[in-house]
Coordinates of C-alpha atoms and ligand atoms in Angstrom, one line a residue:
X1 CA 184.3 86.2 71.9
X2 CA 186.9 83.6 72.8
X3 CA 189.2 81.7 70.4
X4 CA 189.8 83.1 67.0
X5 CA 187.3 85.2 65.0
X6 CA 187.1 83.5 61.6
X7 CA 185.3 86.5 59.9
X8 CA 187.5 89.2 61.4
X9 CA 188.4 91.7 58.8
X10 CA 185.2 91.2 56.7
X11 CA 183.4 94.4 56.5
X12 CA 179.6 94.2 55.9
X13 CA 177.2 97.0 55.0
X14 CA 174.0 95.9 56.7
X15 CA 171.2 97.5 54.7
X16 CA 168.6 95.2 56.2
X17 CA 165.5 95.6 58.2
X18 CA 162.8 93.6 60.0
X19 CA 163.9 89.9 60.4
X20 CA 165.2 88.0 57.3
X21 CA 168.2 90.2 56.6
X22 CA 169.1 91.1 60.2
X23 CA 169.1 87.4 61.2
X24 CA 171.7 86.8 58.5
X25 CA 174.0 89.7 59.4
X26 CA 173.7 89.0 63.1
X27 CA 175.0 85.5 62.5
X28 CA 178.0 86.9 60.6
X29 CA 178.7 89.5 63.3
X30 CA 178.8 86.8 66.0
X31 CA 181.5 85.1 64.0
X32 CA 183.7 88.2 63.8
X33 CA 182.5 90.3 60.8
X34 CA 182.3 94.1 61.3
X35 CA 178.7 94.7 60.5
X36 CA 177.6 98.3 60.0
X37 CA 173.8 98.7 60.1
X38 CA 172.7 101.5 57.9
X39 CA 169.5 103.1 59.1
X40 CA 167.3 106.0 58.2
X41 CA 168.0 109.0 60.5
X42 CA 165.3 109.5 63.2
X43 CA 163.5 106.3 62.7
X44 CA 165.9 103.4 62.0
X45 CA 164.8 99.8 61.6
X46 CA 161.0 99.6 62.1
X47 CA 161.5 96.8 64.7
X48 CA 163.1 99.3 67.1
X49 CA 159.7 100.6 67.9
X50 CA 157.5 97.5 67.1
X51 CA 156.0 95.4 69.9
X52 CA 157.8 97.4 72.6
X53 CA 157.8 96.1 76.2
X54 CA 159.6 99.2 77.7
X55 CA 158.6 102.7 76.6
X56 CA 161.3 104.5 74.6
X57 CA 163.7 101.6 74.6
X58 CA 164.5 99.5 71.6
X59 CA 162.1 96.6 71.4
X60 CA 163.2 93.0 71.9
X61 CA 162.3 92.4 68.2
X62 CA 165.2 94.7 67.4
X63 CA 167.7 93.8 70.1
X64 CA 167.3 90.0 69.5
X65 CA 168.2 90.3 65.8
X66 CA 170.8 93.0 65.8
X67 CA 173.4 92.1 68.4
X68 CA 177.1 92.6 67.8
X69 CA 176.5 95.3 65.1
X70 CA 177.3 99.0 64.8
X71 CA 174.7 101.5 63.8
X72 CA 175.2 104.3 61.2
X73 CA 172.3 106.6 60.4
X74 CA 172.3 107.8 56.8
X75 CA 169.7 109.2 54.5
X76 CA 170.8 107.5 51.3
X77 CA 168.4 109.6 49.3
X78 CA 170.4 112.8 49.9
X79 CA 173.6 113.6 47.9
X80 CA 175.7 113.6 51.1
X81 CA 174.2 110.3 52.1
X82 CA 174.9 108.8 48.7
X83 CA 178.5 109.9 48.9
X84 CA 179.0 108.2 52.3
X85 CA 177.4 105.0 51.0
X86 CA 179.7 105.1 48.0
X87 CA 182.8 105.4 50.2
X88 CA 181.5 102.6 52.4
X89 CA 181.0 100.3 49.3
X90 CA 184.5 101.0 48.2
X91 CA 185.8 99.9 51.6
X92 CA 183.5 96.9 52.3
X93 CA 183.4 93.2 51.3
X94 CA 179.7 92.6 51.4
X95 CA 176.4 94.5 51.2
X96 CA 173.3 92.8 52.5
X97 CA 169.8 94.2 51.8
X98 CA 166.2 93.1 52.0
X99 CA 164.3 96.1 50.7
X100 CA 161.2 95.7 48.7
X101 CA 161.8 94.9 45.0
X102 CA 163.6 97.7 43.1
X103 CA 164.3 99.9 46.1
X104 CA 168.1 99.7 45.8
X105 CA 167.9 100.5 42.1
X106 CA 165.6 103.5 42.8
X107 CA 168.2 104.7 45.3
X108 CA 170.8 104.7 42.5
X109 CA 172.7 101.6 43.6
X110 CA 172.2 99.2 40.8
X111 CA 174.3 96.1 40.7
X112 CA 176.2 97.6 37.8
X113 CA 176.9 100.8 39.8
X114 CA 178.1 98.8 42.9
X115 CA 180.5 96.8 40.7
X116 CA 181.9 100.0 39.2
X117 CA 182.6 101.2 42.8
X118 CA 184.0 97.9 44.0
X119 CA 184.4 94.9 41.7
X120 CA 185.1 92.7 44.7
X121 CA 181.8 93.5 46.3
X122 CA 179.4 90.7 47.2
X123 CA 175.8 92.0 47.0
X124 CA 173.4 89.7 49.0
X125 CA 169.7 90.1 48.7
X126 CA 166.5 88.7 50.2
X127 CA 163.3 89.1 48.2
X128 CA 160.0 87.4 48.5
X129 CA 160.3 85.8 45.1
X130 CA 163.3 85.2 42.8
X131 CA 164.3 87.5 39.9
X132 CA 162.1 86.8 36.9
X133 CA 159.4 85.1 38.9
X134 CA 155.9 86.1 37.9
X135 CA 155.4 87.5 41.4
X136 CA 158.8 89.3 41.6
X137 CA 157.2 92.6 42.2
X138 CA 155.5 91.5 45.4
X139 CA 156.5 92.6 48.9
X140 CA 156.5 89.7 51.3
X141 CA 156.4 89.0 55.0
X142 CA 156.9 85.7 56.9
X143 CA 153.4 84.2 56.6
X144 CA 153.1 85.1 52.9
X145 CA 156.3 83.2 52.3
X146 CA 155.0 80.2 54.2
X147 CA 152.0 80.1 52.0
X148 CA 154.0 80.6 48.8
X149 CA 156.6 78.0 49.7
X150 CA 154.4 75.1 50.5
X151 CA 154.6 75.0 54.3
X152 CA 151.1 76.3 54.9
X153 CA 149.5 73.8 52.6
X154 CA 151.2 70.9 54.3
X155 CA 150.9 72.0 57.9
X156 CA 147.8 71.6 60.2
X157 CA 144.7 69.4 60.2
X158 CA 143.0 67.8 57.3
X159 CA 139.6 67.4 58.9
X160 CA 137.7 68.7 61.9
X161 CA 136.9 72.3 63.0
X162 CA 140.6 73.4 62.8
X163 CA 141.2 72.0 59.3
X164 CA 142.9 74.3 56.8
X165 CA 146.3 75.6 55.8
X166 CA 148.2 76.6 58.9
X167 CA 151.2 78.9 59.6
X168 CA 154.1 77.6 61.6
X169 CA 155.4 79.6 64.6
X170 CA 158.9 79.0 63.4
X171 CA 160.3 81.8 61.1
X172 CA 160.6 79.6 58.0
X173 CA 160.2 82.6 55.8
X174 CA 162.3 85.2 57.6
X175 CA 165.2 83.8 59.7
X176 CA 165.4 80.7 57.6
X177 CA 166.0 82.8 54.5
X178 CA 168.6 84.8 56.4
X179 CA 170.4 81.5 57.2
X180 CA 170.4 80.4 53.6
X181 CA 171.7 83.9 52.6
X182 CA 174.5 83.6 55.1
X183 CA 175.6 80.3 53.5
X184 CA 175.5 82.1 50.1
X185 CA 177.6 85.0 51.4
X186 CA 180.3 82.7 52.9
X187 CA 180.4 80.7 49.6
X188 CA 180.8 84.0 47.6
X189 CA 183.6 85.1 49.9
X190 CA 185.5 81.8 49.3
X191 CA 184.7 82.2 45.6
X192 CA 186.3 85.6 45.6
X193 CA 189.5 84.2 47.1
X194 CA 189.7 82.2 43.9
X195 CA 188.6 84.7 41.3
X196 CA 189.2 88.1 42.9
X197 CA 185.7 89.1 41.9
X198 CA 182.6 89.6 43.9
X199 CA 179.1 88.5 42.8
X200 CA 175.4 88.9 43.5
X201 CA 173.9 86.4 45.9
X202 CA 170.1 86.2 46.2
X203 CA 167.7 84.0 48.2
X204 CA 164.0 84.3 47.8
X205 CA 161.8 83.5 50.8
X206 CA 159.7 81.3 48.7
X207 CA 162.7 79.2 47.7
X208 CA 164.0 79.0 51.3
X209 CA 160.7 77.7 52.6
X210 CA 160.4 75.3 49.7
X211 CA 163.9 74.0 50.5
X212 CA 162.7 73.1 54.0
X213 CA 159.5 71.5 52.5
X214 CA 161.6 69.2 50.3
X215 CA 160.2 66.1 52.1
X216 CA 156.7 67.2 51.2
X217 CA 157.7 67.5 47.6
X218 CA 159.0 64.0 47.9
X219 CA 155.6 62.9 49.2
X220 CA 153.8 64.6 46.3
X221 CA 155.9 62.7 43.9
X222 CA 155.3 59.4 45.8
X223 CA 151.5 60.2 45.9
X224 CA 151.5 60.8 42.1
X225 CA 153.1 57.4 41.6
X226 CA 151.2 55.2 44.1
X227 CA 148.1 57.1 45.1
X228 CA 148.6 56.9 48.9
X229 CA 151.1 57.7 51.6
X230 CA 151.5 54.9 54.1
X231 CA 152.9 57.0 57.0
X232 CA 150.1 59.6 57.0
X233 CA 147.3 59.2 59.5
X234 CA 144.8 59.0 56.6
X235 CA 146.2 55.6 55.6
X236 CA 144.6 53.1 55.2
X237 CA 141.1 54.2 56.4
X238 CA 140.6 57.4 54.4
X239 CA 140.8 58.4 50.7
X240 CA 143.8 60.4 49.4
X241 CA 143.2 63.2 46.8
X242 CA 145.8 64.3 44.3
X243 CA 147.8 66.6 46.6
X244 CA 149.9 65.9 49.7
X245 CA 147.4 66.2 52.6
X246 CA 148.1 67.9 55.9
X247 CA 149.1 65.3 58.4
X248 CA 148.3 66.9 61.8
X249 CA 151.1 65.8 64.1
X250 CA 152.3 62.8 62.1
X251 CA 156.0 62.3 61.7
X252 CA 155.7 62.4 57.9
X253 CA 159.0 60.5 57.6
X254 CA 159.7 56.8 57.8
X255 CA 158.9 56.8 61.6
X256 CA 155.3 57.3 62.7
X257 CA 155.0 59.8 65.6
X258 CA 152.3 61.7 67.4
X259 CA 151.9 64.3 70.2
X260 CA 150.6 62.5 73.4
X261 CA 149.0 63.9 76.5
X262 CA 150.7 63.6 79.9
X263 CA 149.6 64.2 83.4
X264 CA 148.1 67.7 83.8
X265 CA 147.3 68.3 80.1
X266 CA 143.8 69.5 81.1
X267 CA 145.3 72.7 82.6
X268 CA 148.8 72.9 81.3
X269 CA 148.8 73.7 77.5
X270 CA 152.2 72.0 77.2
X271 CA 151.8 68.8 79.2
X272 CA 152.6 66.6 76.2
X273 CA 155.4 64.6 74.7
X274 CA 156.3 63.7 71.1
X275 CA 156.7 60.0 70.7
X276 CA 158.3 58.3 67.7
X277 CA 157.9 54.7 66.8
X278 CA 161.2 53.9 65.3
X279 CA 161.0 50.6 63.4
X280 CA 163.9 48.8 65.1
X281 CA 162.9 50.2 68.5
X282 CA 159.5 48.3 68.5
X283 CA 160.6 45.7 70.9
X284 CA 162.0 48.2 73.5
X285 CA 158.7 50.1 73.1
X286 CA 156.8 46.9 74.0
X287 CA 159.1 46.4 77.0
X288 CA 158.7 50.0 78.1
X289 CA 154.9 49.8 77.9
X290 CA 154.8 46.3 79.6
X291 CA 153.3 44.8 76.4
X292 CA 155.7 41.9 75.7
X293 CA 152.9 40.0 73.8
X294 CA 153.0 42.7 71.0
X295 CA 156.5 41.5 70.2
X296 CA 155.3 38.4 68.5
X297 CA 151.7 39.4 67.6
X298 CA 151.6 39.5 63.7
X299 CA 149.3 42.6 64.0
X300 CA 152.2 44.5 65.5
X301 CA 155.5 43.0 64.4
X302 CA 156.0 45.2 61.2
X303 CA 155.5 48.8 60.5
X304 CA 153.0 47.9 57.8
X305 CA 151.0 45.6 60.2
X306 CA 150.9 48.4 62.8
X307 CA 149.8 51.2 60.5
X308 CA 146.0 50.3 60.3
X309 CA 145.8 50.7 64.1
X310 CA 148.6 53.2 64.7
X311 CA 146.1 55.5 66.5
X312 CA 145.2 52.7 68.9
X313 CA 148.8 52.2 69.7
X314 CA 149.3 55.9 70.4
X315 CA 146.2 55.7 72.6
X316 CA 147.7 52.8 74.6
X317 CA 151.0 54.8 75.1
X318 CA 148.9 57.8 76.2
X319 CA 147.1 55.7 78.7
X320 CA 150.5 54.4 80.0
X321 CA 151.7 58.0 80.6
X322 CA 148.5 59.6 81.8
X323 CA 149.7 59.6 85.4
X324 CA 153.3 60.8 84.5
X325 CA 154.5 64.3 83.8
X326 CA 156.1 64.9 80.4
X327 CA 159.5 64.8 82.1
X328 CA 158.8 61.5 83.9
X329 CA 157.5 60.0 80.7
X330 CA 160.6 61.0 78.8
X331 CA 162.8 59.7 81.6
X332 CA 161.2 56.3 81.3
X333 CA 161.4 56.1 77.5
X334 CA 164.9 57.4 77.2
X335 CA 166.1 54.3 79.1
X336 CA 164.7 52.2 76.2
X337 CA 166.4 54.4 73.5
X338 CA 163.1 55.6 72.2
X339 CA 163.3 59.0 70.3
X340 CA 161.0 61.3 72.2
X341 CA 160.9 64.7 73.9
X342 CA 158.8 66.9 76.1
X343 CA 156.8 69.7 74.4
X344 CA 158.8 72.6 75.9
X345 CA 157.3 76.1 76.3
X346 CA 159.2 79.3 75.6
X347 CA 159.3 79.8 79.4
X348 CA 160.9 76.4 80.0
X349 CA 163.4 77.0 77.2
X350 CA 164.3 80.5 78.6
X351 CA 165.1 79.0 82.0
X352 CA 166.7 75.8 80.7
X353 CA 170.0 75.2 82.5
X354 CA 171.6 73.3 79.7
X355 CA 170.7 76.0 77.1
X356 CA 172.2 78.7 79.3
X357 CA 175.3 76.7 79.9
X358 CA 175.9 76.1 76.2
X359 CA 175.3 79.7 75.2
X360 CA 172.1 79.0 73.3
X361 CA 170.2 81.3 75.7
X362 CA 172.3 84.3 76.8
X363 CA 171.8 87.5 78.9
X364 CA 173.2 90.6 77.3
X365 CA 173.8 93.9 79.0
X366 CA 172.2 96.9 77.3
X367 CA 172.7 100.6 77.8
X368 CA 169.0 101.5 77.9
X369 CA 167.2 98.3 78.7
X370 CA 169.5 97.2 81.5
X371 CA 169.9 93.7 80.0
X372 CA 167.9 91.3 77.9
X373 CA 167.8 87.6 77.3
X374 CA 168.2 86.4 73.8
X375 CA 168.9 83.3 71.7
X376 CA 172.6 82.9 71.2
X377 CA 174.5 81.1 68.4
X378 CA 173.0 77.7 67.6
X379 CA 176.3 76.8 65.8
X380 CA 178.9 75.5 68.2
X381 CA 182.7 75.4 67.4
X382 CA 185.6 73.9 69.2
X383 CA 187.7 77.1 68.8
X384 CA 185.1 79.9 68.9
X385 CA 182.6 80.7 71.5
X386 CA 180.6 83.7 70.1
X387 CA 180.0 86.3 72.7
X388 CA 176.7 88.1 72.1
X389 CA 177.1 91.9 72.7
X390 CA 174.3 94.5 72.8
X391 CA 172.4 95.7 69.7
X392 CA 173.5 99.3 68.9
X393 CA 171.4 102.3 69.7
X394 CA 170.2 104.2 66.7
X395 CA 173.2 106.0 65.2
X396 CA 175.4 105.0 68.1
X397 CA 178.4 104.6 65.8
X398 CA 177.6 107.2 63.1
X399 CA 180.5 109.6 64.0
X400 CA 182.9 106.7 64.5
X401 CA 182.2 105.2 61.1
X402 CA 182.3 108.6 59.3
X403 CA 185.7 109.3 60.9
X404 CA 186.9 105.9 59.8
X405 CA 185.9 106.9 56.2
X406 CA 188.1 110.0 56.5
X407 CA 185.5 112.7 57.3
X408 CA 186.6 115.6 59.6
X409 CA 184.7 116.7 62.7
X410 CA 183.5 119.8 60.8
X411 CA 182.2 117.7 57.9
X412 CA 180.5 115.3 60.2
X413 CA 178.9 118.2 62.1
X414 CA 177.6 119.6 58.8
X415 CA 176.0 116.3 57.8
X416 CA 174.2 116.3 61.2
X417 CA 172.9 119.8 60.6
X418 CA 171.7 118.8 57.1
X419 CA 170.0 115.7 58.6
X420 CA 171.9 113.5 56.1
X421 CA 173.0 111.3 59.1
Ligands
COA1 N1 167.7 106.3 53.6 C1 166.8 106.7 52.7 N2 165.8 105.9 52.3 C2 165.8 104.6 52.7 C3 166.8 104.2 53.7 C4 167.8 105.1 54.1 N3 168.7 104.7 55.0 N4 166.5 102.9 54.0 C5 165.4 102.5 53.3 N5 165.0 103.6 52.5 C6 163.8 103.6 51.6 C7 163.9 102.7 50.5 O1 164.8 103.2 49.5 C8 162.5 102.6 50.0 O2 162.2 103.7 49.2 P1 161.4 103.7 47.8 O3 160.3 102.7 48.0 O4 160.9 105.1 47.8 O5 162.3 103.4 46.8 C9 161.7 102.7 51.3 O6 162.7 103.1 52.3 C10 160.9 101.5 51.7 O7 161.6 100.3 51.5 P2 160.8 98.9 51.5 O8 161.9 97.9 51.8 O9 160.0 98.7 50.3 O10 160.0 99.0 52.9 P3 158.4 98.6 53.2 O11 158.3 98.9 54.7 O12 157.5 99.2 52.3 O13 158.4 97.0 53.0 C11 159.0 94.7 53.3 C12 158.9 96.1 53.9 C13 159.7 93.8 54.3 C14 157.6 94.1 52.9 C15 159.9 94.8 52.0 O14 161.1 95.5 52.4 C16 160.2 93.5 51.3 O15 159.3 92.9 50.7 N6 161.5 93.1 51.5 C17 161.9 91.9 50.8 C18 161.4 90.6 51.5 C19 161.7 90.6 52.9 O16 162.8 90.6 53.3 N7 160.6 90.4 53.7 C20 160.8 90.0 55.1 C21 161.1 91.0 56.0 S1 161.3 90.1 57.6

């Protein structure tokens, strides 16, 4: 970490697992918070052993979501474990959890109890649905949230053999909810500076997905009003129903766009670009394609005039780039200020020089794995360059954290024999 550490001194009990919660606390750890991951003795976060690529080493699923943290093993269902957690709560600023509904209460740590122990405590939770929701009892994973939050209904194809609600590969339900929660935690920390009191912060995965689908709600309201959506590929040749349709690869905003094939698409699954027809860039597009006559043809001069044959326009562009690689195509269009990008594979992103130089892709040394590549901080500061350090081994910091809480060597040894830690 270079520069200052804005969250230095903030102590976080990280009672999270899988992805949504860990993504949130990892972000806060990058920015300087002391994040203590509390895990069940013996097993720890389930992602340590899920989807392993190296036998007996923490899986990438775990290492890529838990960097910069410390690990404390603690059975919080034993009296000794509960006592340790109480001490930690008294000394910490934030507790983050994403257990199934009611698990924390069943453990004996209700919001009321936590406030008694530490009135300044901020309790931050991720659940599938918000408190009081008719589905509040449900356990939820990523794709369930994408369906409940509107993403699946508006993603994918509306006709053809692949028609149907579709899940995005992006973690809209998990990491996205964690990012929302991080904003809530930082807000509550600032609020506490004013009031001296902590508070409960909660983000449901359904709400976090819906927040990202805001523009689709916009389209529903427009559809209700006018009965059609001009920028969707269904317009004007097909009928609209009463719900926002799936738009395939349409831009969905004011600028029509589509995925276009480039040289080699027959064998390379990612030989494509995304091309956007930005209204005021129409003339440069005509110049780039060598179609100056389109600049004055009334069938092409306005977005409305272009829409009925927008797919023919995309076909013309595709024909223009069929002998060019995706990188060559983008290099041509960027000179004309046209918003476009190659479709980049994970392999290309992993080896991208710019991403490595900026710290968006980083290599992290690890005691057992040797080293692993991971995604670094997407947030860049002028006075902070987060340094990503290894995820902790299970219980790596148990004795250290217990000693900080005032336990003697003998007491710590006893807890180990009792399997409380
Ligand atoms: N010591 C003792 N017990 C512990 C413990 C510890 N350190 N850590 C967890 N536990 C216990 C919990 O108290 C709970 O016990 P209980 O059910 O007997 O009360 C138990 O472990 C299981 O917790 P739960 O969170 O329900 O795990 P699960 O594997 O059944 O469900 C999810 C996993 C993700 C579906 C569920 O946690 C969930 O819906 N979370 C909220 C939404 C979410 O974040 N989902 C996305 C994850 S990426």
